[in-house]
Amino acid sequence: MTFSSAIPDLVTEIWQQVKIPVIVPLLRVAVVVGLTMSVMLVIDRLYMSFIIFMVKLFGKKPEKRYNWEPMQQMHEDLEFGGSVFPMVLIQIPMYNEKEVYKLSIGAACGLSWPSDRFIIQVLDDSTDPTIMEMVERECKRWESKGLNVRYETRIERKGYKAGALKAGLKLSYVKQCEFVAIFDADFQPEPDFLLKAIPFLLHNPKIALVQARWTFVNSDECLLTRMQEMSLNYHFDVEQEGGSASSAFFGFNGTAGVWRIAAIDDAGGWKDRTTVEDMDLAVRATLRGWKFLFLSDLKVKSELPSTLKAFRYQQHRWSCGPTNLFRKMVMDIIRNKNVSSLKKFYVIYNFFLVRKIVCHAINFMVYCMILPATTLVPEVEMPKWATVYIPLTVTFLNAIATPRSFYLVIFWVLFENVMSLHRTKALFIGLWETKRANEWVVTEKLGQMLKNTNGSRANRKPSIRITESSSDPFSRTLRFSDHASSSERIKHENFQKEIMLAFSRNYVNFSVGLMMLKYRRSVLKYSRGSKAIKMHGRS
């Protein structure tokens, strides 16, 4: 017998020797941890869904929960020079936003508000001199039309977005402003945005933030954007709405919101210690006793990342930042005396632990590691309720937030599992605060779909979209537009290859799991047969 032929027998012997005393106890502990995480997640999902159900059932709209009166029409207030309208600062942070800078500035300038009662502050941190010149020229163009548009730059670009917003609030002309509305460069507020948001702040002095809902103008561009839409719709329609309706807590989304400037100052201002400066400010303001309001009917158009590279960078920031912030603020939350113990428990357990840690870790640790490992160790089993019922419940509650994409739920599950390793890695990077913990890569914005919705631009079709066949409502196909350029075709072909590679990798994992399951069943069948033979021999 050669050495190479003896290796399989040697590996099998070593496996049998370490399996019972080492592998089985460790795997049982891992199963208990996985079951605990599964129960935590499904209870939180059911709790939030129950709140949304009660809100819909009893019609608990914000207008009924808070003092609210509509703003006077502008033409009724002209004789007073718009004095009834408070001064509002509109901040638009930018970083090399060549494709979308005109859209965001134009939308802000088109807000229905007296021109002498709001200031548009374009905070340009661009590194490209050509783009900076283009943005400054656009600001001057609107300024020549009688609008108060300020173009601001920084010599030292410290603190990324938080640093820009903080520097903008320190300027002397901001002292006359009572509220600040923040829009990222790819966001387009409707003209009545301030008319709907400001009244809640005027008539409720304890409200610090009014957060609007995002809508996605390029959700049909490709399969990647459809997957993002499903996840973000649940975030806004359930997590944000539920946190607002229950007066518990929800985080600021970083854009499409109006802050009371006094609340920002009271909370300590913007801080750049993490990549989630919006969440950082929201937690600190909550600990100071301020309240937040989410308006699901107040919608702002935005653009989803349409390339896998941009999406991965965004998800790294969204997964790493919250855990890093939790690491730095957990003791401050516990020691805080301004809010109730119930709210502190909600922030620590529901918001951070379940939705920012368990939610991301469970897909990879349980369904990609622990569950496949149990197929190799027949002595350890996971109950059916944890492997079937809980995943089905969580998936259904997430997918139902986007009814039009329910038929894509299988793709969504595969996609979430593919991204689980990336998110879990980012999660631990944030907890351990390694080198990439404060990595900030600005999400690439193409601006094509936003331009399609702008009436002043050509009605150009997206280069790739998901469409429904008129003859068969259940058949959905990916089609390229005849108007797409060759470079766009190549880009989307590469994207399709990336997505298919990711899905195929997940399919291979699924196939290997089935093979392991068959192997486990054969081992169980063999072991039971051996026990039966031994019992028969003894008898």
Coordinates of C-alpha atoms in Angstrom, one line a residue:
M1 CA 0.0 0.0 0.0
T2 CA 1.4 3.3 -1.1
F3 CA 1.4 6.5 1.1
S4 CA -1.0 8.3 -1.3
S5 CA -3.5 5.5 -1.1
A6 CA -3.3 5.4 2.7
I7 CA -4.1 9.1 3.1
P8 CA -8.0 8.7 2.8
D9 CA -7.9 6.0 5.5
L10 CA -5.7 8.2 7.7
V11 CA -8.0 11.2 7.3
T12 CA -11.0 9.0 8.1
E13 CA -9.4 7.6 11.2
I14 CA -8.4 11.1 12.5
W15 CA -11.9 12.4 11.8
Q16 CA -13.5 9.6 13.8
Q17 CA -11.1 10.2 16.7
V18 CA -11.7 14.0 16.9
K19 CA -15.4 14.0 15.9
I20 CA -17.0 12.8 19.2
P21 CA -14.7 14.6 21.8
V22 CA -14.1 17.8 19.8
I23 CA -16.3 18.5 16.8
V24 CA -19.6 17.4 18.3
P25 CA -19.5 19.6 21.4
L26 CA -18.3 22.6 19.4
L27 CA -21.0 22.1 16.8
R28 CA -23.7 21.7 19.5
V29 CA -22.6 25.0 21.0
A30 CA -22.7 26.6 17.5
V31 CA -26.2 25.2 17.0
V32 CA -27.4 26.7 20.2
V33 CA -26.0 30.1 19.2
G34 CA -27.6 29.8 15.8
L35 CA -31.0 28.8 17.2
T36 CA -30.8 31.8 19.6
M37 CA -30.0 34.2 16.8
S38 CA -32.8 32.8 14.7
V39 CA -35.4 33.2 17.5
M40 CA -34.1 36.8 18.2
L41 CA -34.5 37.7 14.5
V42 CA -38.0 36.2 14.0
I43 CA -39.4 37.7 17.2
D44 CA -38.1 41.2 16.1
R45 CA -39.6 40.7 12.6
L46 CA -43.0 39.6 14.0
Y47 CA -43.0 42.5 16.5
M48 CA -42.3 45.1 13.9
S49 CA -44.9 43.5 11.5
F50 CA -47.5 43.6 14.3
I51 CA -46.8 47.4 14.9
I52 CA -47.2 48.1 11.1
F53 CA -50.4 46.0 11.1
M54 CA -51.9 48.1 14.0
V55 CA -50.8 51.3 12.3
K56 CA -52.6 50.3 9.1
L57 CA -55.6 49.0 11.0
F58 CA -56.3 52.1 13.1
G59 CA -54.9 54.6 10.6
K60 CA -52.4 56.1 13.0
K61 CA -51.0 58.7 10.6
P62 CA -48.5 61.3 11.8
E63 CA -51.1 64.0 11.4
K64 CA -53.2 62.3 14.1
R65 CA -50.3 61.6 16.5
Y66 CA -48.7 65.0 16.4
N67 CA -49.8 68.7 16.2
W68 CA -49.9 69.7 12.6
E69 CA -51.3 72.5 10.6
P70 CA -50.7 73.1 6.9
M71 CA -48.4 76.0 5.9
Q72 CA -50.1 79.0 4.5
Q73 CA -50.0 79.2 0.7
M74 CA -47.2 81.4 -0.4
H75 CA -49.4 83.8 -2.3
E76 CA -51.4 84.5 0.9
D77 CA -48.2 85.5 2.7
L78 CA -46.6 87.7 0.1
E79 CA -47.8 90.8 1.9
F80 CA -45.7 89.9 4.9
G81 CA -42.7 89.1 2.8
G82 CA -42.8 85.4 3.7
S83 CA -42.2 86.1 7.4
V84 CA -44.4 83.2 8.5
F85 CA -42.1 80.8 6.9
P86 CA -39.0 79.9 9.0
M87 CA -35.5 80.2 7.6
V88 CA -34.3 76.9 6.2
L89 CA -30.8 75.8 5.2
I90 CA -30.5 73.2 2.5
Q91 CA -27.2 71.3 2.5
I92 CA -26.1 69.3 -0.6
P93 CA -22.8 67.5 0.1
M94 CA -20.9 66.5 -3.1
Y95 CA -17.8 64.6 -4.0
N96 CA -17.0 64.4 -7.8
E97 CA -20.7 64.2 -8.6
K98 CA -20.4 64.9 -12.3
E99 CA -23.5 62.9 -13.4
V100 CA -26.0 64.2 -10.8
Y101 CA -25.0 67.6 -9.5
K102 CA -27.4 69.5 -11.8
L103 CA -30.3 67.4 -10.8
S104 CA -29.9 67.8 -7.0
I105 CA -29.2 71.6 -7.2
G106 CA -32.1 72.1 -9.6
A107 CA -34.5 70.2 -7.4
A108 CA -33.5 72.1 -4.3
C109 CA -33.9 75.4 -6.2
G110 CA -37.4 74.3 -7.3
L111 CA -38.7 73.9 -3.7
S112 CA -42.0 75.8 -3.0
W113 CA -40.7 78.2 -0.4
P114 CA -40.2 81.9 -0.4
S115 CA -36.9 82.6 -2.0
D116 CA -35.8 84.9 0.8
R117 CA -36.5 82.3 3.4
F118 CA -34.1 79.5 2.5
I119 CA -30.4 79.2 1.6
I120 CA -29.0 76.4 -0.6
Q121 CA -25.6 75.4 0.5
V122 CA -23.6 73.3 -1.9
L123 CA -20.8 71.6 0.0
D124 CA -18.3 70.5 -2.7
D125 CA -15.5 68.2 -1.5
S126 CA -14.6 67.3 -5.1
T127 CA -11.0 66.6 -6.0
D128 CA -11.4 67.1 -9.8
P129 CA -10.9 70.8 -10.6
T130 CA -13.1 70.4 -13.8
I131 CA -16.0 69.1 -11.8
M132 CA -15.6 71.8 -9.2
E133 CA -15.7 74.5 -11.9
M134 CA -18.9 72.9 -13.4
V135 CA -20.6 72.8 -10.0
E136 CA -19.7 76.4 -9.2
R137 CA -20.9 77.5 -12.6
E138 CA -24.3 75.8 -11.9
C139 CA -24.6 77.5 -8.5
K140 CA -23.9 80.9 -10.1
R141 CA -26.5 80.2 -12.8
W142 CA -29.2 79.6 -10.2
E143 CA -28.0 82.6 -8.1
S144 CA -28.4 84.8 -11.1
K145 CA -32.1 83.8 -11.1
G146 CA -32.6 85.4 -7.6
L147 CA -32.0 82.3 -5.4
N148 CA -29.6 82.3 -2.4
V149 CA -27.2 79.6 -3.5
R150 CA -23.8 79.4 -1.7
Y151 CA -21.0 77.3 -3.2
E152 CA -18.7 76.2 -0.4
T153 CA -15.4 74.2 -0.5
R154 CA -12.8 73.1 2.1
I155 CA -9.1 73.3 2.0
E156 CA -8.7 70.3 4.3
R157 CA -11.3 67.6 3.4
K158 CA -11.3 66.0 6.9
G159 CA -14.1 63.8 8.1
Y160 CA -15.7 63.0 4.8
K161 CA -19.4 63.9 4.7
A162 CA -19.7 64.6 8.4
G163 CA -16.8 67.0 8.2
A164 CA -18.4 68.9 5.3
L165 CA -21.8 69.2 7.0
K166 CA -20.1 70.3 10.2
A167 CA -18.1 72.9 8.4
G168 CA -21.2 74.2 6.6
L169 CA -23.1 74.8 9.8
K170 CA -20.3 76.9 11.2
L171 CA -20.6 79.6 8.6
S172 CA -21.9 82.9 9.8
Y173 CA -25.0 83.1 7.6
V174 CA -26.3 79.8 9.0
K175 CA -27.1 81.5 12.3
Q176 CA -30.3 82.9 10.9
C177 CA -31.6 79.4 10.0
E178 CA -33.8 77.4 12.3
F179 CA -33.9 74.1 10.3
V180 CA -31.6 72.3 7.9
A181 CA -32.7 69.9 5.1
I182 CA -30.0 67.5 3.9
F183 CA -30.0 65.9 0.4
D184 CA -27.3 63.8 -1.1
A185 CA -26.3 64.6 -4.7
D186 CA -28.5 62.0 -6.3
F187 CA -31.7 62.9 -4.4
Q188 CA -34.5 64.9 -6.0
P189 CA -37.1 66.3 -3.5
E190 CA -40.5 67.3 -4.8
P191 CA -41.4 71.0 -4.7
D192 CA -43.7 70.6 -1.7
F193 CA -41.1 68.8 0.4
L194 CA -40.6 71.6 2.9
L195 CA -44.4 72.4 3.0
K196 CA -45.0 68.9 4.2
A197 CA -42.1 68.5 6.6
I198 CA -41.6 71.8 8.3
P199 CA -45.1 72.0 10.0
F200 CA -44.3 69.0 12.2
L201 CA -41.2 70.8 13.4
L202 CA -43.0 74.1 13.9
H203 CA -45.8 72.7 16.0
N204 CA -43.9 70.0 18.0
P205 CA -40.8 71.6 19.7
K206 CA -39.5 68.2 20.9
I207 CA -39.3 66.8 17.4
A208 CA -35.7 67.0 16.1
L209 CA -35.9 65.2 12.8
V210 CA -38.5 64.6 10.1
Q211 CA -37.3 61.7 7.9
A212 CA -38.7 61.2 4.4
R213 CA -39.0 57.9 2.5
W214 CA -36.7 57.1 -0.3
T215 CA -38.1 56.0 -3.7
F216 CA -35.9 54.5 -6.4
V217 CA -36.1 55.7 -9.9
N218 CA -33.8 53.1 -11.3
S219 CA -35.2 50.0 -9.5
D220 CA -36.0 48.4 -12.8
E221 CA -32.6 49.0 -14.3
C222 CA -31.3 45.5 -13.6
L223 CA -31.7 42.5 -11.2
L224 CA -29.3 44.1 -8.7
T225 CA -31.4 47.2 -8.3
R226 CA -34.5 45.0 -7.8
M227 CA -32.8 43.1 -5.0
Q228 CA -31.9 46.3 -3.3
E229 CA -35.4 47.7 -3.7
M230 CA -36.8 44.6 -1.8
S231 CA -34.5 45.1 1.1
L232 CA -34.8 48.9 1.3
N233 CA -38.6 48.8 1.0
Y234 CA -38.7 46.6 4.1
H235 CA -36.3 48.9 5.9
F236 CA -38.5 52.0 5.3
D237 CA -42.0 50.5 5.4
V238 CA -41.4 48.4 8.5
E239 CA -38.3 49.3 10.4
Q240 CA -38.5 53.1 10.0
E241 CA -42.3 53.3 10.1
G242 CA -42.5 50.9 13.1
G243 CA -39.8 52.8 15.1
S244 CA -41.6 56.1 14.5
A245 CA -45.1 54.8 15.2
S246 CA -44.1 53.2 18.4
S247 CA -42.1 56.3 19.5
A248 CA -39.2 53.9 20.1
F249 CA -36.2 54.8 17.9
F250 CA -35.2 54.8 14.3
G251 CA -32.0 56.1 12.7
F252 CA -31.5 59.0 10.4
N253 CA -30.9 57.8 6.8
G254 CA -28.3 60.5 6.1
T255 CA -30.3 62.3 3.5
A256 CA -33.9 63.3 2.7
G257 CA -34.5 64.6 6.2
V258 CA -35.0 67.9 8.0
W259 CA -33.2 68.6 11.3
R260 CA -33.8 71.2 13.9
I261 CA -30.4 72.9 14.1
A262 CA -30.8 73.4 17.9
A263 CA -31.1 69.6 18.3
I264 CA -27.9 69.0 16.3
D265 CA -26.1 71.5 18.5
D266 CA -27.6 70.0 21.6
A267 CA -26.5 66.5 20.6
G268 CA -22.9 67.7 20.1
G269 CA -22.9 68.3 16.3
W270 CA -21.7 66.1 13.5
K271 CA -18.9 63.6 14.4
D272 CA -16.6 61.7 12.0
R273 CA -15.5 58.9 14.3
T274 CA -17.4 56.3 12.2
T275 CA -18.7 56.0 8.6
V276 CA -22.3 56.3 9.8
E277 CA -22.3 59.9 11.0
D278 CA -26.1 60.0 10.5
M279 CA -26.8 57.1 12.9
D280 CA -24.2 58.6 15.3
L281 CA -26.1 61.9 15.5
A282 CA -29.5 60.2 15.7
V283 CA -28.4 58.1 18.7
R284 CA -26.9 61.0 20.5
A285 CA -30.0 63.2 19.9
T286 CA -32.2 60.4 21.2
L287 CA -30.1 60.2 24.4
R288 CA -30.7 63.9 24.9
G289 CA -34.5 63.3 24.8
W290 CA -35.3 64.4 21.3
K291 CA -38.0 62.7 19.2
F292 CA -38.0 61.7 15.5
L293 CA -40.8 61.4 13.0
F294 CA -40.9 59.3 9.8
L295 CA -43.2 60.4 7.0
S296 CA -44.0 57.5 4.7
D297 CA -46.1 59.8 2.4
L298 CA -43.2 62.2 2.0
K299 CA -41.1 60.6 -0.8
V300 CA -37.8 61.7 -2.4
K301 CA -36.4 60.2 -5.6
S302 CA -33.0 58.6 -5.4
E303 CA -30.7 56.4 -7.3
L304 CA -29.6 52.8 -6.4
P305 CA -26.1 51.5 -7.1
S306 CA -26.3 49.7 -10.4
T307 CA -22.9 48.1 -10.4
L308 CA -21.8 45.3 -8.1
K309 CA -18.6 47.2 -7.1
A310 CA -20.5 50.3 -6.0
F311 CA -23.0 48.1 -4.1
R312 CA -20.3 46.2 -2.3
Y313 CA -18.6 49.3 -1.1
Q314 CA -21.9 50.7 0.1
Q315 CA -22.8 47.5 2.0
H316 CA -19.3 47.5 3.6
R317 CA -20.0 51.0 5.0
W318 CA -23.5 50.1 6.0
S319 CA -22.5 46.9 7.8
C320 CA -19.2 48.1 9.3
G321 CA -20.3 51.5 10.5
P322 CA -23.2 50.5 12.9
T323 CA -21.1 47.9 14.7
N324 CA -18.2 50.3 15.1
L325 CA -20.7 52.9 16.5
F326 CA -22.2 50.3 18.8
R327 CA -18.8 49.4 20.1
K328 CA -18.2 53.1 21.0
M329 CA -21.6 54.1 22.3
V330 CA -23.0 51.0 24.2
M331 CA -21.7 52.2 27.6
D332 CA -23.0 55.8 26.9
I333 CA -26.4 54.4 26.2
I334 CA -26.4 52.3 29.4
R335 CA -25.3 55.1 31.6
N336 CA -27.7 57.7 30.1
K337 CA -30.2 59.2 32.5
N338 CA -32.3 61.2 30.0
V339 CA -34.3 58.4 28.5
S340 CA -36.2 55.4 29.9
S341 CA -34.8 52.0 30.4
L342 CA -37.2 50.6 27.9
K343 CA -35.9 52.9 25.2
K344 CA -32.3 52.1 26.0
F345 CA -33.2 48.4 25.8
Y346 CA -34.8 49.0 22.4
V347 CA -31.8 50.9 21.0
I348 CA -29.3 48.3 22.3
Y349 CA -31.2 45.1 21.7
N350 CA -33.6 45.7 18.8
F351 CA -31.8 48.4 16.8
F352 CA -28.1 47.5 17.2
L353 CA -27.9 43.8 18.3
V354 CA -30.7 42.3 16.2
R355 CA -30.9 44.5 13.2
K356 CA -27.3 45.5 12.8
I357 CA -25.4 42.4 14.0
V358 CA -27.7 39.3 14.1
C359 CA -29.5 40.2 10.9
H360 CA -26.2 40.2 8.9
A361 CA -24.4 37.4 10.7
I362 CA -27.2 34.8 10.7
N363 CA -27.2 34.2 6.9
F364 CA -23.6 33.4 6.8
M365 CA -23.0 31.8 10.2
V366 CA -26.1 29.7 10.4
Y367 CA -27.2 28.9 6.8
C368 CA -23.7 28.9 5.2
M369 CA -21.7 27.3 8.0
I370 CA -23.5 25.7 10.9
L371 CA -26.3 24.1 8.9
P372 CA -24.0 22.5 6.3
A373 CA -21.7 21.3 9.1
T374 CA -24.5 19.4 10.7
T375 CA -24.9 17.3 7.6
L376 CA -21.4 15.9 8.2
V377 CA -22.0 15.2 11.9
P378 CA -25.2 13.0 12.3
E379 CA -24.9 13.3 16.1
V380 CA -25.9 17.0 15.9
E381 CA -29.2 18.1 14.4
M382 CA -30.9 21.4 13.9
P383 CA -34.7 21.3 14.5
K384 CA -37.0 21.7 11.6
W385 CA -38.6 24.9 12.9
A386 CA -35.1 26.5 12.8
T387 CA -34.2 25.3 9.3
V388 CA -37.6 25.7 7.6
Y389 CA -40.3 27.7 9.5
I390 CA -38.1 30.6 10.7
P391 CA -36.4 31.2 7.4
L392 CA -39.7 31.0 5.6
T393 CA -41.3 33.5 8.0
V394 CA -38.5 36.0 7.9
T395 CA -38.3 35.8 4.1
F396 CA -42.1 36.2 3.7
L397 CA -42.1 39.2 6.0
N398 CA -39.3 40.9 4.1
A399 CA -40.6 40.1 0.6
I400 CA -44.2 41.2 1.2
A401 CA -43.0 44.8 1.5
T402 CA -42.4 44.7 -2.2
P403 CA -45.4 42.8 -3.7
R404 CA -44.5 43.5 -7.3
S405 CA -41.2 41.6 -6.8
F406 CA -42.5 38.7 -4.8
Y407 CA -41.9 36.4 -7.7
L408 CA -38.1 37.2 -7.4
V409 CA -38.0 36.0 -3.7
I410 CA -35.8 33.0 -4.6
F411 CA -33.3 35.2 -6.3
W412 CA -33.4 37.6 -3.4
V413 CA -32.7 34.8 -0.9
L414 CA -29.7 33.6 -3.0
F415 CA -28.5 37.2 -3.4
E416 CA -28.7 37.8 0.4
N417 CA -26.7 34.6 1.0
V418 CA -24.1 35.6 -1.5
M419 CA -23.7 39.0 0.2
S420 CA -23.7 37.5 3.7
L421 CA -19.9 36.8 3.8
H422 CA -19.1 40.4 2.7
R423 CA -21.5 41.9 5.3
T424 CA -20.3 39.5 8.1
K425 CA -16.7 40.4 7.4
A426 CA -17.5 44.1 7.5
L427 CA -19.5 43.6 10.7
F428 CA -16.4 42.2 12.5
I429 CA -14.1 44.8 11.0
G430 CA -16.4 47.4 12.7
L431 CA -16.5 45.5 16.0
W432 CA -12.7 45.1 16.1
E433 CA -12.1 48.5 14.5
T434 CA -9.4 47.3 12.1
K435 CA -7.8 49.4 9.3
R436 CA -10.9 49.3 7.0
A437 CA -13.3 50.3 9.8
N438 CA -13.3 54.0 8.7
E439 CA -13.0 53.3 5.0
W440 CA -15.3 55.6 3.0
V441 CA -15.8 55.1 -0.7
V442 CA -18.4 57.4 -2.2
T443 CA -21.1 55.4 -4.0
E444 CA -20.9 55.8 -7.7
K445 CA -23.9 57.5 -9.2
L446 CA -24.5 57.3 -12.9
G447 CA -27.5 59.7 -13.1
Q448 CA -29.0 58.1 -16.1
M449 CA -32.3 57.0 -14.5
L450 CA -32.7 60.3 -12.7
K451 CA -32.3 62.1 -16.0
N452 CA -35.0 60.0 -17.5
T453 CA -37.5 61.3 -14.9
N454 CA -36.5 64.9 -15.5
G455 CA -39.0 66.5 -17.9
S456 CA -36.3 68.9 -19.3
R457 CA -34.2 66.0 -20.6
A458 CA -34.7 63.5 -23.3
N459 CA -36.8 60.5 -22.4
R460 CA -34.1 57.9 -22.7
K461 CA -34.7 54.3 -21.9
P462 CA -32.4 52.4 -19.6
S463 CA -29.9 50.2 -21.2
I464 CA -31.2 47.2 -19.3
R465 CA -34.5 46.6 -17.6
I466 CA -36.8 44.0 -16.2
T467 CA -40.0 43.9 -18.3
E468 CA -43.1 41.8 -18.3
S469 CA -44.4 40.1 -21.4
S470 CA -47.9 41.2 -22.3
S471 CA -48.8 37.7 -23.5
D472 CA -47.6 36.0 -20.4
P473 CA -47.7 38.0 -17.1
F474 CA -45.6 35.4 -15.3
S475 CA -42.6 35.6 -17.8
R476 CA -40.1 38.3 -16.9
T477 CA -37.1 38.9 -19.2
L478 CA -34.0 41.0 -19.1
R479 CA -33.7 43.1 -22.3
F480 CA -31.2 45.5 -23.7
S481 CA -32.5 48.8 -25.0
D482 CA -31.8 49.7 -28.6
H483 CA -30.6 53.1 -27.3
A484 CA -27.8 51.7 -25.2
S485 CA -24.3 52.6 -26.2
S486 CA -21.6 49.9 -26.7
S487 CA -19.8 50.8 -23.5
E488 CA -23.0 50.5 -21.5
R489 CA -23.7 47.1 -23.1
I490 CA -20.3 45.9 -22.1
K491 CA -20.7 47.3 -18.6
H492 CA -24.1 45.5 -18.1
E493 CA -22.8 42.3 -19.7
N494 CA -19.9 42.3 -17.2
F495 CA -22.4 43.0 -14.4
Q496 CA -24.6 40.0 -15.6
K497 CA -21.5 37.8 -15.5
E498 CA -20.7 38.9 -12.0
I499 CA -24.3 38.2 -10.8
M500 CA -24.5 34.9 -12.6
L501 CA -21.1 33.9 -11.1
A502 CA -22.4 34.8 -7.6
F503 CA -25.6 32.9 -8.1
S504 CA -23.7 29.9 -9.6
R505 CA -21.4 29.8 -6.5
N506 CA -24.5 29.8 -4.3
Y507 CA -26.0 27.0 -6.4
V508 CA -22.8 25.0 -6.0
N509 CA -23.0 25.5 -2.2
F510 CA -26.7 24.4 -2.3
S511 CA -25.8 21.3 -4.4
V512 CA -22.9 20.4 -2.0
G513 CA -25.4 20.8 0.8
L514 CA -27.8 18.3 -0.8
M515 CA -24.9 15.9 -1.4
M516 CA -24.0 16.2 2.3
L517 CA -27.6 15.6 3.3
K518 CA -27.8 12.4 1.2
Y519 CA -24.4 11.3 2.7
R520 CA -25.7 12.0 6.2
R521 CA -28.9 10.0 5.6
S522 CA -26.9 7.1 4.2
V523 CA -24.6 7.2 7.3
L524 CA -27.7 7.2 9.6
K525 CA -29.2 4.3 7.7
Y526 CA -26.0 2.4 7.9
S527 CA -25.5 3.0 11.6
R528 CA -29.1 2.0 12.3
G529 CA -28.6 -1.1 10.3
S530 CA -25.4 -2.0 12.2
K531 CA -27.1 -1.4 15.5
A532 CA -30.0 -3.7 14.4
I533 CA -27.6 -6.4 13.4
K534 CA -25.7 -6.2 16.7
M535 CA -28.9 -6.3 18.7
H536 CA -30.1 -9.3 16.6
G537 CA -26.8 -11.1 17.2
R538 CA -27.0 -10.5 21.0
S539 CA -30.5 -11.8 21.1

